[in-house]
Short mmCIF file of C-alpha atoms in Angstrom, two decimals:
data_model
loop_
_atom_site.label_atom_id
_atom_site.label_comp_id
_atom_site.label_asym_id
_atom_site.label_seq_id
_atom_site.Cartn_x
_atom_site.Cartn_y
_atom_site.Cartn_z
CA MET A 1 -39.04 7.99 9.03
CA ASN A 2 -36.70 5.99 11.69
CA ASP A 3 -36.18 3.04 9.18
CA PHE A 4 -35.29 4.93 6.46
CA GLN A 5 -31.95 7.03 8.24
CA LEU A 6 -30.86 3.88 9.57
CA GLU A 7 -30.04 3.00 5.93
CA PHE A 8 -29.34 6.19 4.81
CA ASP A 9 -26.40 5.83 7.63
CA THR A 10 -25.27 3.18 6.75
CA LEU A 11 -25.08 4.13 2.79
CA SER A 12 -23.24 7.54 3.49
CA ASN A 13 -20.64 5.70 5.91
CA ARG A 14 -19.28 3.35 3.27
CA VAL A 15 -19.59 6.80 0.54
CA SER A 16 -16.86 8.99 0.89
CA GLY A 17 -15.99 11.85 -1.19
CA LEU A 18 -19.25 13.79 -1.32
CA SER A 19 -19.96 16.98 -0.20
CA SER A 20 -22.74 18.12 2.63
CA LYS A 21 -24.94 19.38 0.24
CA CYS A 22 -24.52 16.70 -2.52
CA LEU A 23 -26.27 14.23 0.91
CA LEU A 24 -28.62 17.05 0.73
CA ASP A 25 -29.60 15.93 -1.92
CA CYS A 26 -29.76 12.49 -1.90
CA LEU A 27 -31.31 13.37 1.30
CA PHE A 28 -34.49 14.61 -0.13
CA SER A 29 -35.16 12.27 -3.52
CA GLY A 30 -35.09 9.13 -1.39
CA LEU A 31 -38.68 11.46 0.95
CA ARG A 32 -41.96 10.86 -0.43
CA VAL A 33 -43.49 13.21 -2.97
CA ASP A 34 -45.35 14.94 -0.02
CA ILE A 35 -42.76 15.56 2.34
CA GLN A 36 -39.82 16.76 -0.20
CA LYS A 37 -42.07 20.09 -0.03
CA GLU A 38 -42.62 20.58 3.12
CA MET A 39 -38.41 20.54 3.66
CA ALA A 40 -37.93 22.36 0.61
CA LEU A 41 -39.47 25.40 2.43
CA LEU A 42 -37.49 24.47 5.74
CA HIS A 43 -34.30 24.43 4.22
CA PRO A 44 -32.29 22.53 6.86
CA SER A 45 -28.34 23.34 6.84
CA SER A 46 -27.28 20.12 7.96
CA ILE A 47 -28.01 15.65 7.82
CA SER A 48 -28.64 15.92 11.65
CA GLN A 49 -30.76 18.78 10.85
CA ALA A 50 -32.43 17.35 8.41
CA PHE A 51 -34.22 14.18 9.67
CA THR A 52 -35.28 15.98 12.22
CA LEU A 53 -36.84 18.15 10.28
CA ALA A 54 -38.61 15.09 8.05
CA LYS A 55 -39.71 13.27 10.55
CA TRP A 56 -41.48 16.81 12.12
CA VAL A 57 -43.38 16.97 8.76
CA GLU A 58 -44.78 13.43 9.10
CA SER A 59 -46.79 13.14 12.21
CA LYS A 60 -47.79 16.54 11.02
CA LEU A 61 -48.46 14.73 7.84
CA ALA A 62 -49.92 12.12 9.67
CA ASN A 63 -52.00 14.41 11.77
CA LEU A 64 -53.67 16.75 9.07
CA TRP A 65 -54.17 13.30 8.40
CA VAL A 66 -56.63 11.74 10.67
CA LEU A 67 -58.40 14.89 10.15
CA ILE A 68 -58.93 15.39 7.71
CA ARG A 69 -60.03 11.29 6.34
CA PRO A 70 -63.81 11.01 6.57
CA PRO A 71 -65.35 8.79 9.15
CA ALA A 72 -66.30 5.42 8.71
CA GLN A 73 -69.93 4.60 7.65
CA ALA A 74 -72.25 2.23 9.17
CA ALA A 75 -71.62 -1.36 7.46
CA VAL A 76 -75.15 -2.09 4.86
CA PRO A 77 -76.00 -5.83 4.71
CA VAL A 78 -75.40 -6.80 1.90
CA ARG A 79 -77.32 -9.41 -0.29
CA HIS A 80 -76.37 -12.18 -1.43
CA PHE A 81 -77.19 -13.47 -5.32
CA PRO A 82 -76.38 -16.73 -6.44
CA PRO A 83 -74.51 -15.78 -9.61
CA ALA A 84 -76.53 -16.35 -13.61
CA ALA A 85 -75.21 -18.82 -15.95
CA THR A 86 -72.49 -17.09 -18.12
CA PRO A 87 -74.14 -18.47 -21.50
CA ALA A 88 -70.82 -21.25 -23.02
CA ALA A 89 -68.06 -19.72 -25.13
CA ALA A 90 -67.81 -19.60 -28.49
CA PHE A 91 -64.57 -20.76 -29.04
CA PRO A 92 -62.26 -22.32 -26.94
CA PRO A 93 -59.57 -19.72 -24.37
CA ALA A 94 -55.92 -20.08 -25.96
CA THR A 95 -53.29 -22.45 -24.45
CA THR A 96 -50.42 -21.04 -25.66
CA PRO A 97 -48.56 -19.56 -22.95
CA PRO A 98 -47.36 -16.11 -23.63
CA LEU A 99 -43.89 -15.02 -25.04
CA PRO A 100 -41.56 -13.77 -22.76
CA CYS A 101 -39.68 -10.51 -22.38
CA ALA A 102 -36.35 -10.61 -24.65
CA ALA A 103 -33.82 -9.67 -21.41
CA LEU A 104 -32.21 -6.09 -22.26
CA PRO A 105 -28.25 -6.65 -22.73
CA ILE A 106 -26.07 -6.03 -19.68
CA HIS A 107 -22.88 -4.22 -20.39
CA ARG A 108 -20.13 -4.86 -18.38
CA LEU A 109 -17.95 -2.03 -17.35
CA SER A 110 -14.38 -2.03 -15.12
CA PRO A 111 -12.85 1.34 -13.38
CA ALA A 112 -10.20 0.47 -15.82
CA GLU A 113 -12.12 0.44 -19.12
CA MET A 114 -14.74 3.60 -17.88
CA GLN A 115 -11.25 5.65 -17.57
CA ALA A 116 -10.17 4.96 -20.35
CA HIS A 117 -13.38 5.78 -22.31
CA ARG A 118 -12.94 9.30 -20.28
CA ALA A 119 -8.75 10.33 -21.35
CA LYS A 120 -9.83 8.81 -24.89
CA GLY A 121 -13.50 11.65 -24.42
CA LEU A 122 -16.15 8.18 -25.53
CA CYS A 123 -18.48 7.56 -24.73
CA PHE A 124 -19.39 4.25 -21.61
CA ASN A 125 -21.80 2.64 -24.35
CA TYR A 126 -19.57 2.53 -28.25
CA GLU A 127 -16.79 3.50 -28.61
CA GLU A 128 -17.79 7.41 -30.10
CA GLN A 129 -17.42 10.31 -29.05
CA PHE A 130 -18.84 12.31 -26.59
CA HIS A 131 -20.31 15.34 -26.60
CA ARG A 132 -23.85 17.49 -25.51
CA GLY A 133 -26.27 15.89 -26.98
CA HIS A 134 -25.42 12.58 -27.81
CA ARG A 135 -28.11 10.21 -28.41
CA TYR A 136 -27.87 5.84 -27.59
CA LYS A 137 -28.30 3.24 -29.99
CA PRO A 138 -30.40 0.79 -28.12
CA LYS A 139 -30.73 0.11 -24.49
CA PHE A 140 -29.05 -1.48 -22.35
CA PHE A 141 -27.91 -2.26 -18.80
CA LEU A 142 -24.48 -0.90 -17.56
CA LEU A 143 -22.95 -2.03 -14.74
CA PHE A 144 -20.04 -0.60 -13.48
CA SER A 145 -17.66 -2.96 -11.56
CA SER A 146 -16.30 -0.32 -9.59
CA LEU A 147 -14.39 -3.40 -7.25
CA LEU A 148 -12.75 -4.90 -10.02
CA ALA A 149 -9.81 -3.31 -10.62
CA SER A 150 -9.97 -0.75 -7.03
CA GLN A 151 -8.75 -3.24 -4.57
CA PRO A 152 -4.82 -3.12 -3.36
CA VAL A 153 -1.99 -5.63 -4.11
CA ASP A 154 -2.15 -7.37 -0.13
CA TYR A 155 0.91 -8.46 -0.57
CA PHE A 156 3.86 -7.87 -3.28
CA HIS A 157 7.52 -9.91 -2.29
CA LEU A 158 10.27 -9.43 -5.06
CA SER A 159 13.57 -11.88 -4.35
CA THR A 160 17.02 -10.25 -5.11
CA ASP A 161 17.11 -13.22 -7.64
CA ALA A 162 13.89 -12.05 -9.95
CA TYR A 163 15.19 -8.23 -9.80
CA ALA A 164 19.51 -7.89 -10.22
CA GLY A 165 19.52 -11.83 -12.20
CA SER A 166 22.26 -13.52 -9.14
CA VAL A 167 22.08 -17.09 -9.86
CA SER A 168 20.22 -19.46 -7.36
CA PRO A 169 19.25 -22.59 -5.76
CA TRP A 170 15.68 -21.42 -5.54
CA THR A 171 15.49 -20.47 -9.88
CA LEU A 172 14.64 -21.81 -12.97
CA ARG A 173 15.44 -20.39 -16.27
CA LEU A 174 13.06 -21.90 -19.60
CA GLN A 175 12.28 -20.18 -22.87
CA VAL A 176 8.80 -18.62 -23.06
CA LEU A 177 6.98 -18.08 -26.52
CA ILE A 178 4.36 -15.09 -27.05
CA LEU A 179 2.81 -13.76 -30.09
CA GLY A 180 5.06 -15.91 -32.24
CA HIS A 181 8.32 -14.52 -30.17
CA PHE A 182 10.38 -16.19 -28.14
CA TYR A 183 11.53 -14.50 -24.74
CA SER A 184 13.48 -15.42 -21.23
CA VAL A 185 11.49 -16.51 -18.45
CA LEU A 186 12.51 -17.60 -14.44
CA VAL A 187 10.34 -19.55 -12.11
CA ASP A 188 10.98 -18.05 -8.54
CA SER A 189 10.01 -19.76 -6.14
CA GLU A 190 10.64 -16.93 -3.84
CA SER A 191 9.17 -14.29 -5.50
CA SER A 192 5.33 -13.60 -5.00
CA HIS A 193 3.51 -12.73 -8.34
CA ASN A 194 4.01 -13.21 -12.24
CA ILE A 195 6.51 -10.53 -13.16
CA MET A 196 6.88 -8.71 -16.60
CA GLN A 197 8.66 -5.94 -18.49
CA PRO A 198 7.10 -3.36 -19.60
CA ARG A 199 9.29 -3.03 -22.75
CA VAL A 200 7.93 -6.63 -23.98
CA ALA A 201 3.81 -5.74 -22.79
CA SER A 202 5.32 -2.26 -25.19
CA PHE A 203 6.62 -4.41 -28.38
CA LEU A 204 3.36 -7.15 -27.61
CA GLN A 205 1.14 -4.16 -27.85
CA LEU A 206 -0.85 -6.59 -25.10
CA LYS A 207 -3.28 -4.47 -23.49
CA VAL A 208 -2.40 -3.11 -19.74
CA TRP A 209 -4.66 -1.60 -17.50
CA PRO A 210 -4.53 1.04 -14.75
CA ILE A 211 -4.03 -0.21 -11.83
CA PRO A 212 -3.59 1.70 -7.56
CA SER A 213 -0.10 2.54 -8.23
CA PHE A 214 1.70 0.58 -5.17
CA SER A 215 5.86 0.23 -4.69
CA VAL A 216 7.92 -2.84 -4.80
CA THR A 217 10.89 -3.54 -2.06
CA VAL A 218 13.54 -5.55 -3.53
CA ASP A 219 15.51 -7.59 -0.53
CA ASN A 220 17.92 -4.67 -1.35
CA ASP A 221 16.06 -2.36 -0.82
CA ALA A 222 15.52 -0.98 -4.28
CA THR A 223 12.03 0.25 -5.32
CA LEU A 224 10.12 -0.15 -8.49
CA SER A 225 7.02 1.26 -8.75
CA CYS A 226 4.42 -1.03 -10.33
CA MET A 227 2.95 0.36 -13.65
CA GLY A 228 0.02 -2.14 -15.14
CA LEU A 229 -1.28 -5.07 -15.47
CA CYS A 230 -1.41 -7.94 -18.49
CA SER A 231 -4.16 -10.07 -17.59
CA ASN A 232 -5.16 -13.46 -19.68
CA VAL A 233 -1.67 -12.89 -21.45
CA ALA A 234 -1.74 -16.46 -22.99
CA ILE A 235 1.76 -18.08 -23.46
CA SER A 236 3.29 -21.64 -24.04
CA LEU A 237 5.64 -23.34 -21.83
CA GLN A 238 8.15 -25.77 -24.14
CA GLY A 239 4.28 -26.55 -25.57
CA HIS A 240 1.83 -25.87 -22.80
CA SER A 241 -0.20 -23.79 -22.79
CA PHE A 242 -1.36 -20.88 -19.71
CA SER A 243 -3.10 -17.38 -19.15
CA LEU A 244 -1.90 -15.57 -16.57
CA PRO A 245 -2.14 -12.05 -15.11
CA PHE A 246 1.34 -10.22 -15.08
CA TYR A 247 2.19 -7.07 -13.39
CA LEU A 248 4.72 -4.30 -15.25
CA LEU A 249 7.37 -3.59 -13.75
CA PRO A 250 10.95 -3.00 -15.18
CA ILE A 251 13.02 -5.69 -13.75
CA GLN A 252 16.57 -6.59 -15.15
CA VAL A 253 17.32 -10.23 -14.20
CA ALA A 254 14.44 -11.76 -17.45
CA ASP A 255 11.74 -10.51 -19.83
CA LEU A 256 9.65 -12.68 -16.86
CA VAL A 257 9.10 -13.94 -13.68
CA LEU A 258 6.27 -16.32 -12.89
CA GLY A 259 5.93 -16.42 -8.94
CA VAL A 260 4.23 -18.09 -6.25
CA GLN A 261 0.82 -16.70 -7.95
CA TRP A 262 0.97 -18.76 -11.15
CA LEU A 263 3.26 -21.61 -8.84
CA GLN A 264 0.18 -21.54 -6.62
CA THR A 265 -1.99 -22.89 -9.50
CA LEU A 266 -0.63 -26.17 -10.55
CA GLY A 267 -1.28 -27.85 -6.47
CA PRO A 268 1.42 -30.20 -6.51
CA PHE A 269 4.97 -30.45 -7.75
CA LEU A 270 8.57 -31.33 -7.91
CA SER A 271 11.60 -29.03 -9.18
CA ASN A 272 14.87 -30.92 -9.42
CA PHE A 273 17.17 -27.24 -9.34
CA THR A 274 20.20 -29.95 -10.17
CA VAL A 275 18.95 -30.96 -13.66
CA PRO A 276 17.17 -28.61 -13.69
CA SER A 277 13.95 -29.37 -14.60
CA MET A 278 10.48 -29.05 -12.84
CA HIS A 279 7.50 -31.82 -12.56
CA PHE A 280 3.32 -30.88 -12.13
CA TYR A 281 -0.46 -32.30 -13.44
CA HIS A 282 -1.35 -30.09 -15.43
CA ASN A 283 -4.71 -30.49 -17.76
CA GLY A 284 -4.36 -34.12 -16.49
CA ALA A 285 -1.18 -34.91 -18.46
CA LEU A 286 2.41 -34.99 -16.61
CA VAL A 287 3.74 -32.05 -17.59
CA THR A 288 8.11 -31.42 -17.87
CA LEU A 289 10.04 -28.25 -17.79
CA GLN A 290 13.67 -29.01 -18.87
CA GLY A 291 15.85 -25.48 -17.28
CA ASN A 292 18.69 -23.99 -19.26
CA SER A 293 21.23 -24.81 -17.18
CA ASP A 294 23.71 -22.79 -19.36
CA THR A 295 23.40 -19.75 -16.90
CA GLN A 296 27.00 -17.95 -17.50
CA PRO A 297 26.55 -14.57 -20.02
CA THR A 298 27.83 -14.69 -23.18
CA LEU A 299 29.61 -12.26 -25.43
CA ALA A 300 27.52 -10.24 -27.13
CA PHE A 301 28.47 -8.72 -30.70
CA TYR A 302 27.72 -5.76 -33.03
CA HIS A 303 25.20 -6.30 -34.70
CA GLN A 304 23.44 -8.06 -30.85
CA LEU A 305 24.39 -4.72 -29.00
CA THR A 306 23.21 -2.14 -31.62
CA CYS A 307 19.26 -5.13 -31.94
CA LEU A 308 19.84 -4.61 -28.16
CA LEU A 309 20.02 -0.46 -28.07
CA PHE A 310 17.08 -0.34 -29.74
CA THR A 311 14.55 -1.93 -27.98
CA ASN A 312 16.28 -1.20 -25.10
CA SER A 313 16.70 -4.13 -23.06
CA ILE A 314 20.05 -3.04 -21.66
CA ALA A 315 19.35 -2.22 -17.70
CA SER A 316 23.73 -0.60 -17.35
CA ILE A 317 26.78 0.14 -19.68
CA HIS A 318 29.68 -0.58 -17.99
CA ALA A 319 33.38 0.21 -19.15
CA ILE A 320 36.75 -1.41 -18.45
CA ALA A 321 39.58 0.81 -18.93
CA ILE A 322 43.08 1.24 -18.21
CA THR A 323 44.91 4.23 -16.87
CA THR A 324 48.40 5.67 -15.98
CA PRO A 325 49.22 6.45 -13.03
CA THR A 326 50.57 10.61 -12.91
CA ALA A 327 53.01 10.27 -10.55
CA ILE A 328 55.61 7.41 -9.39
CA PRO A 329 54.38 6.16 -6.36
CA THR A 330 56.36 6.06 -2.82
CA ILE A 331 58.01 2.98 -2.53
CA TYR A 332 58.71 2.42 1.68
CA PHE A 333 60.89 -0.29 2.94
CA SER A 334 61.61 -0.68 7.09
CA ALA A 335 64.38 -2.87 8.02
CA SER A 336 64.97 -4.54 11.29
CA LYS A 337 67.97 -6.39 13.12
#
């Protein structure tokens, strides 16, 4: 009972949100059947009281077993006889090894998949509506990976260049191809993670995984809220393919930002921001990414502005108007001798 109490305390310290009644039910389910019957009559009200009564019941049952156990009988000498010769088998034993049992398939569910199934009212095992009396088809093991997405992001930093779009010598602007569409990407060595605008993920219909909510503080004290995670997004940078995760944040500078999260997977790389260009090895081959040297804004025509409004690609709109003063300003003259 002492070993059981130690293991129970270790597991209960890792669990949060369970009531005392649920913990008592878990404690009863781990006891022996004979101890459970005795504990059902005692009705303990707390965990400590339940362990005290369980130890007392265990001691009582042990003493009772000693009293009712029959006494040991005297040893009777046994005579050993040589084994009788058995006739040879008519058929030799089969030498074919037994067939191995088929392994049961394991269905792995992440917390995001569990939450999505609950929201749609679907069964955890199949894409079917769950209802009372629902029957599963074949049997398999169900593995819930509760620690997959529950770990919060330990450090998240977003530079002002990646948020507001100011020109910086530590950034490199490129064009990226995703599912047949070109988007602007900013390689920023001062941002910690890869970032994508939510409208891009919505337009491309990418799978968005819900993650624990957290806020990101920019260098200019602005605060952004993360809207999810797109994992294993296939992108093409000037003919070179990568599969990267992206956090969804409403940034303004570009459609995507590649931060240290991507740069640290490249190993050693050489950047020349005056050209601008970037050199590194990928899959055993030297890769050279040529950046966009023209970072000045260009004029937008009416149909382009309409397209930007339709795709929600404009962060803010400002108008400049010339106003005439309503009163003539007073001019003061000063004369000195």
